[in-house]
């Protein structure tokens, strides 16, 4: 990539080409739930699919890196930020269509709002995902799940846009979903998903959702910024239990602290930097590996870091 990116003409070119909001040097802090992260060279909110396609063609032809951000609920963005274009689909791609049990949702829709809409329409199957922060696009990328349910459970197909702006539909069977492994093809953006929901009683759905939300609040530290579980569950074990047994609850690096309520959460307690959080992650991995011989795999995703795994 051109080291002088973004040159002024490129910004002006894009201003002319695109209809949605385009901002230079946008801090990503307020777009991540950790509330850390440096600026994106460019930040773009497309108005619709065509606007997104125009950007995709432009960055594809010039080999400019881009990154789609959802609610940033699983991201650790570096203090240096992201060199390229960060795209936010929450304004332009949040449509919802319900036809009996078939539901199509735009990838920028917020999962929480979507699930309450399903409940109001007596459509079940994904109610146990209530309380997972993020968008539909982020949930499909991560195959987000909780309490034995995953977003892929009700999935029929995904509409995706390739880098050249072309739109294709992939059936669920074409995507190798797994535990926190969703649709992660790096050259494709999720535009919308189609689901087949289950006819359900709205009041029963509501009481399940209320109960799940109560359980989340009692077991998770929700009053400080975090990005949920930092590490994936190692086979047959719980990352939080290993971290707790390694004596790491309450351990701190700068403003980043291992939660005393749920040891697999790192909290931004006091103006933490992304580097503080990253250093704490490394410390936890080293300590757990030395103590139990288990290598913890990151569930949080690193964005804008050089030379890290
Ligand atoms: C308090 C808390 C509790 C949590 N609990 C859970 C839980 O119980 N279960 C769980 O699974 N997760 C949990 N998480 C993690 C997080 O909520 C999920 O990973 C969620 O799916 C992230 O969605 P997002 O929209 O914020 O995605 P982001 O974090 O913004 O992005 C995640 C990835 O998805 C990609 N992406 C986003 N949209 C698109 C798109 N349209 N096309 C292509 N790629 C896209 C991004 O590029 C990135 O690679 C929790 C997080 C928090 C803060």
Coordinates of C-alpha atoms and ligand atoms in Angstrom, one line a residue:
X1 CA 0.0 0.0 0.0
X2 CA 1.1 3.5 -0.7
X3 CA 2.8 4.8 2.5
X4 CA 1.5 8.3 1.9
X5 CA -2.1 7.1 2.0
X6 CA -4.5 8.8 2.4
X7 CA -3.4 11.5 0.0
X8 CA -5.7 14.5 -0.2
X9 CA -6.8 13.7 -3.8
X10 CA -7.8 10.2 -2.7
X11 CA -10.0 11.7 0.0
X12 CA -11.5 14.1 -2.4
X13 CA -12.0 11.3 -5.0
X14 CA -13.9 9.3 -2.4
X15 CA -15.9 12.3 -1.3
X16 CA -17.1 12.7 -4.9
X17 CA -17.6 9.0 -5.4
X18 CA -19.5 8.1 -2.2
X19 CA -22.8 9.4 -0.7
X20 CA -22.5 8.3 2.9
X21 CA -20.5 9.9 5.7
X22 CA -16.7 9.8 5.1
X23 CA -14.4 11.1 7.9
X24 CA -10.6 11.4 8.0
X25 CA -8.5 10.3 11.0
X26 CA -11.5 9.0 13.0
X27 CA -10.7 7.8 16.5
X28 CA -12.1 4.3 16.9
X29 CA -12.3 4.6 20.7
X30 CA -16.0 5.2 20.7
X31 CA -16.6 2.4 18.2
X32 CA -15.2 -0.3 20.4
X33 CA -16.7 -1.6 23.7
X34 CA -13.2 -1.6 25.3
X35 CA -13.2 2.1 24.6
X36 CA -9.6 2.0 23.3
X37 CA -8.0 2.3 19.9
X38 CA -6.4 4.9 17.7
X39 CA -7.7 6.5 14.5
X40 CA -8.7 5.0 11.2
X41 CA -7.2 6.8 8.2
X42 CA -10.7 6.9 6.8
X43 CA -14.0 6.0 8.3
X44 CA -17.1 5.4 6.1
X45 CA -20.8 4.8 6.7
X46 CA -22.3 3.7 3.4
X47 CA -26.0 4.7 2.7
X48 CA -26.8 1.4 1.0
X49 CA -25.3 -1.5 -0.9
X50 CA -24.5 0.6 -4.0
X51 CA -22.6 3.1 -1.9
X52 CA -20.6 0.2 -0.3
X53 CA -19.9 -1.3 -3.7
X54 CA -18.5 2.0 -4.9
X55 CA -16.1 2.0 -2.0
X56 CA -15.2 -1.7 -2.4
X57 CA -14.3 -1.2 -6.1
X58 CA -12.1 1.8 -5.2
X59 CA -10.2 0.1 -2.5
X60 CA -9.9 -3.2 -4.4
X61 CA -8.3 -1.5 -7.5
X62 CA -5.8 0.3 -5.3
X63 CA -5.1 -2.5 -2.8
X64 CA -6.1 -0.3 0.1
X65 CA -6.8 -2.2 3.3
X66 CA -10.3 -2.0 4.7
X67 CA -12.1 -3.4 7.8
X68 CA -15.8 -3.7 8.6
X69 CA -16.6 -2.8 12.2
X70 CA -19.8 -3.9 13.9
X71 CA -20.2 -2.6 17.5
X72 CA -16.6 -3.4 18.2
X73 CA -17.7 -5.7 20.9
X74 CA -15.0 -8.3 20.2
X75 CA -12.1 -6.0 19.0
X76 CA -8.9 -4.8 20.5
X77 CA -7.9 -2.0 18.2
X78 CA -4.2 -0.9 18.7
X79 CA -3.4 2.6 19.9
X80 CA -1.9 3.3 16.5
X81 CA -5.3 2.6 14.9
X82 CA -6.0 1.2 11.4
X83 CA -4.2 2.2 8.2
X84 CA -6.9 2.1 5.6
X85 CA -10.7 2.4 5.6
X86 CA -13.0 1.3 8.4
X87 CA -16.5 0.7 7.2
X88 CA -19.6 0.9 9.5
X89 CA -22.8 -0.7 8.1
X90 CA -25.1 0.3 11.0
X91 CA -26.8 3.2 9.2
X92 CA -27.2 1.8 5.7
X93 CA -27.7 -1.9 6.0
X94 CA -30.1 -2.6 8.8
X95 CA -33.3 -3.6 7.0
X96 CA -35.6 -6.3 8.4
X97 CA -38.1 -8.3 6.4
X98 CA -40.4 -10.9 8.0
X99 CA -42.4 -13.3 5.8
X100 CA -44.0 -15.9 8.1
X101 CA -41.0 -17.8 9.5
X102 CA -38.5 -16.5 6.9
X103 CA -36.6 -13.5 8.2
X104 CA -34.0 -11.4 6.4
X105 CA -31.9 -9.0 8.4
X106 CA -29.3 -6.5 7.3
X107 CA -25.8 -7.0 8.7
X108 CA -25.7 -3.6 10.3
X109 CA -28.8 -4.3 12.5
X110 CA -28.1 -4.5 16.2
X111 CA -28.5 -8.1 17.5
X112 CA -30.3 -7.0 20.6
X113 CA -33.0 -5.0 18.7
X114 CA -33.3 -7.8 16.2
X115 CA -34.0 -10.4 19.0
X116 CA -36.7 -8.2 20.6
X117 CA -38.3 -7.7 17.2
X118 CA -38.4 -11.5 16.8
X119 CA -39.9 -11.9 20.2
X120 CA -42.7 -9.3 19.4
X121 CA -43.4 -11.3 16.3
X122 CA -43.6 -14.7 18.2
X123 CA -40.5 -16.0 16.3
X124 CA -38.1 -18.1 18.4
X125 CA -34.9 -20.0 18.0
X126 CA -32.3 -17.4 18.9
X127 CA -33.8 -15.9 22.1
X128 CA -30.9 -17.2 24.2
X129 CA -28.5 -14.9 22.4
X130 CA -30.1 -11.9 24.2
X131 CA -27.4 -9.8 25.9
X132 CA -24.7 -10.5 23.3
X133 CA -23.6 -7.0 22.2
X134 CA -23.0 -6.5 18.5
X135 CA -24.5 -6.4 15.1
X136 CA -25.8 -9.2 12.9
X137 CA -22.6 -9.0 10.7
X138 CA -20.4 -9.4 13.8
X139 CA -22.5 -12.2 15.1
X140 CA -22.2 -14.2 11.8
X141 CA -18.5 -13.5 11.6
X142 CA -18.0 -14.9 15.2
X143 CA -20.8 -17.4 15.1
X144 CA -21.8 -15.7 18.3
X145 CA -23.5 -17.9 20.9
X146 CA -24.6 -18.5 24.5
X147 CA -26.5 -21.0 26.6
X148 CA -26.2 -23.7 23.9
X149 CA -27.5 -21.5 21.0
X150 CA -25.5 -20.1 18.1
X151 CA -26.6 -17.6 15.5
X152 CA -26.0 -20.2 12.8
X153 CA -28.7 -22.5 14.3
X154 CA -31.5 -20.8 12.3
X155 CA -29.4 -19.6 9.4
X156 CA -30.5 -20.4 5.8
X157 CA -28.1 -18.2 3.7
X158 CA -25.9 -15.1 3.7
X159 CA -25.7 -12.4 1.1
X160 CA -22.1 -11.3 0.7
X161 CA -20.3 -8.6 -1.3
X162 CA -17.0 -9.5 -2.8
X163 CA -14.2 -6.9 -3.0
X164 CA -15.2 -6.0 -6.6
X165 CA -18.7 -5.1 -5.5
X166 CA -20.3 -8.3 -6.8
X167 CA -23.1 -9.8 -4.6
X168 CA -23.4 -13.5 -4.1
X169 CA -25.6 -15.7 -1.9
X170 CA -24.0 -18.5 0.1
X171 CA -26.1 -21.3 1.7
X172 CA -25.4 -22.3 5.2
X173 CA -23.9 -25.6 4.0
X174 CA -21.2 -23.7 2.2
X175 CA -19.9 -22.1 5.4
X176 CA -17.9 -24.2 7.9
X177 CA -19.4 -22.9 11.1
X178 CA -17.9 -24.0 14.4
X179 CA -17.4 -22.9 18.0
X180 CA -16.8 -19.1 17.6
X181 CA -16.0 -19.7 14.0
X182 CA -18.4 -18.1 11.6
X183 CA -18.3 -16.6 8.1
X184 CA -14.7 -15.3 8.0
X185 CA -13.7 -15.1 4.4
X186 CA -11.4 -12.0 4.4
X187 CA -12.4 -10.9 0.9
X188 CA -16.2 -10.8 1.6
X189 CA -18.5 -8.6 3.5
X190 CA -21.8 -9.9 4.9
X191 CA -24.7 -7.7 3.7
X192 CA -27.6 -9.6 5.1
X193 CA -28.7 -13.0 6.4
X194 CA -31.8 -15.1 5.9
X195 CA -33.1 -17.2 8.8
X196 CA -35.8 -19.7 9.3
X197 CA -37.3 -19.0 12.7
X198 CA -39.6 -21.2 14.9
X199 CA -43.2 -20.3 15.6
X200 CA -43.2 -19.6 19.4
X201 CA -45.2 -18.0 22.1
X202 CA -44.2 -14.4 22.5
X203 CA -44.7 -14.3 26.3
X204 CA -42.6 -17.5 26.7
X205 CA -39.8 -16.0 24.6
X206 CA -39.9 -12.8 26.7
X207 CA -39.6 -14.7 30.0
X208 CA -36.6 -16.8 28.6
X209 CA -34.9 -13.6 27.5
X210 CA -35.5 -11.9 30.9
X211 CA -34.1 -14.9 32.7
X212 CA -31.0 -15.1 30.4
X213 CA -30.4 -11.4 30.9
X214 CA -30.7 -11.8 34.7
X215 CA -28.1 -14.6 34.6
X216 CA -25.8 -12.5 32.5
X217 CA -26.0 -9.6 34.8
X218 CA -25.3 -11.8 37.8
X219 CA -22.2 -13.5 36.3
X220 CA -20.6 -10.9 34.0
X221 CA -19.0 -7.6 34.9
X222 CA -21.1 -5.3 32.8
X223 CA -20.5 -1.9 34.4
X224 CA -17.0 -1.4 33.0
X225 CA -15.9 -1.4 29.3
X226 CA -14.8 -4.8 28.1
X227 CA -15.0 -7.0 25.0
X228 CA -16.6 -10.0 26.7
X229 CA -14.6 -13.3 27.0
X230 CA -11.0 -12.6 26.0
X231 CA -10.1 -16.2 25.3
X232 CA -12.0 -19.1 23.7
X233 CA -12.9 -22.1 25.8
X234 CA -10.1 -24.7 25.6
X235 CA -11.4 -28.2 25.0
X236 CA -12.9 -29.6 28.2
X237 CA -12.0 -26.6 30.3
X238 CA -13.1 -23.0 31.0
X239 CA -10.6 -20.2 30.4
X240 CA -12.0 -18.2 33.3
X241 CA -11.4 -21.0 35.7
X242 CA -7.8 -21.5 34.6
X243 CA -7.2 -17.8 34.9
X244 CA -8.7 -17.7 38.3
X245 CA -6.7 -20.8 39.5
X246 CA -3.6 -19.1 38.2
X247 CA -4.3 -16.4 40.8
X248 CA -4.8 -13.7 38.2
X249 CA -8.1 -12.2 39.3
X250 CA -7.7 -8.5 39.9
X251 CA -4.2 -8.4 38.2
X252 CA -3.7 -5.0 36.5
X253 CA -1.5 -3.4 33.9
X254 CA -2.0 0.3 33.8
X255 CA -5.8 0.9 33.5
X256 CA -6.5 -2.7 32.4
X257 CA -7.7 -5.2 35.1
X258 CA -8.7 -8.9 35.2
X259 CA -12.2 -8.9 36.4
X260 CA -12.8 -10.3 39.9
X261 CA -16.3 -11.3 38.9
X262 CA -15.5 -13.3 35.7
X263 CA -11.7 -13.9 35.2
X264 CA -12.0 -14.3 31.4
X265 CA -13.0 -10.6 31.1
X266 CA -10.5 -7.8 31.0
X267 CA -11.9 -4.4 32.1
X268 CA -10.9 -1.0 31.1
X269 CA -11.1 0.4 34.6
X270 CA -9.0 3.5 34.5
X271 CA -8.3 5.0 31.0
X272 CA -6.5 1.8 29.9
X273 CA -4.6 1.9 26.6
X274 CA -4.9 -0.9 24.1
X275 CA -1.2 -1.7 24.9
X276 CA -2.2 -2.1 28.6
X277 CA -4.9 -4.6 27.6
X278 CA -2.5 -6.4 25.2
X279 CA 0.2 -6.7 27.8
X280 CA -2.3 -8.1 30.3
X281 CA -3.4 -10.7 27.7
X282 CA 0.2 -11.8 27.2
X283 CA 0.8 -12.0 31.0
X284 CA -2.4 -14.2 31.4
X285 CA -1.4 -16.5 28.5
X286 CA 2.2 -16.9 29.9
X287 CA 1.0 -17.6 33.4
X288 CA -1.7 -20.1 32.4
X289 CA 0.7 -21.9 30.1
X290 CA 3.4 -22.2 32.8
X291 CA 0.9 -23.3 35.4
X292 CA -1.3 -25.7 33.4
X293 CA 0.4 -26.3 30.1
X294 CA -2.7 -24.9 28.3
X295 CA -2.2 -22.4 25.5
X296 CA -5.2 -20.0 25.6
X297 CA -6.5 -19.0 22.2
X298 CA -7.7 -15.4 21.8
X299 CA -11.4 -14.9 21.2
X300 CA -10.9 -11.1 21.0
X301 CA -9.7 -10.0 17.6
X302 CA -6.6 -7.8 17.2
X303 CA -6.9 -5.0 14.7
X304 CA -4.1 -2.7 13.7
X305 CA -1.3 -4.5 15.5
X306 CA 2.1 -5.3 13.8
X307 CA 3.8 -8.6 14.3
X308 CA 1.4 -10.2 16.8
X309 CA -0.5 -13.4 16.4
Ligands
LIG1 C1 -20.2 -7.8 27.7 C2 -19.9 -8.7 26.6 C3 -20.5 -10.0 26.6 C4 -20.3 -10.8 25.5 N1 -20.9 -12.1 25.5 C5 -20.7 -12.9 24.4 C6 -21.4 -14.1 24.4 O1 -22.1 -14.6 25.3 N2 -21.2 -14.9 23.2 C7 -20.5 -14.5 22.2 O2 -20.4 -15.2 21.2 N3 -19.8 -13.3 22.2 C8 -20.0 -12.5 23.3 N4 -19.3 -11.2 23.3 C9 -18.5 -10.8 22.1 C10 -19.2 -10.0 21.0 O3 -20.4 -9.5 21.5 C11 -19.5 -10.9 19.8 O4 -18.3 -11.4 19.3 C12 -20.3 -10.1 18.7 O5 -20.7 -11.1 17.8 C13 -19.4 -9.1 18.1 O6 -20.2 -8.4 17.2 P1 -19.8 -6.9 16.7 O7 -20.9 -6.4 15.7 O8 -19.5 -6.0 17.8 O9 -18.5 -7.2 15.8 P2 -17.1 -6.5 15.9 O10 -16.5 -6.8 17.2 O11 -17.2 -5.1 15.5 O12 -16.3 -7.4 14.8 C14 -16.0 -8.7 15.0 C15 -15.6 -9.3 13.6 O13 -16.7 -9.3 12.7 C16 -16.4 -8.7 11.5 N5 -17.6 -8.2 10.9 C17 -18.5 -7.4 11.5 N6 -19.5 -7.1 10.6 C18 -19.1 -7.7 9.5 C19 -19.7 -7.8 8.2 N7 -20.9 -7.2 7.9 N8 -19.1 -8.5 7.2 C20 -17.9 -9.1 7.4 N9 -17.3 -9.1 8.6 C21 -17.9 -8.4 9.6 C22 -15.3 -7.7 11.9 O14 -14.6 -7.3 10.7 C23 -14.5 -8.4 12.9 O15 -13.6 -9.2 12.2 C24 -19.5 -10.4 24.4 C25 -19.0 -9.1 24.4 C26 -19.2 -8.2 25.4 C27 -18.6 -6.8 25.4

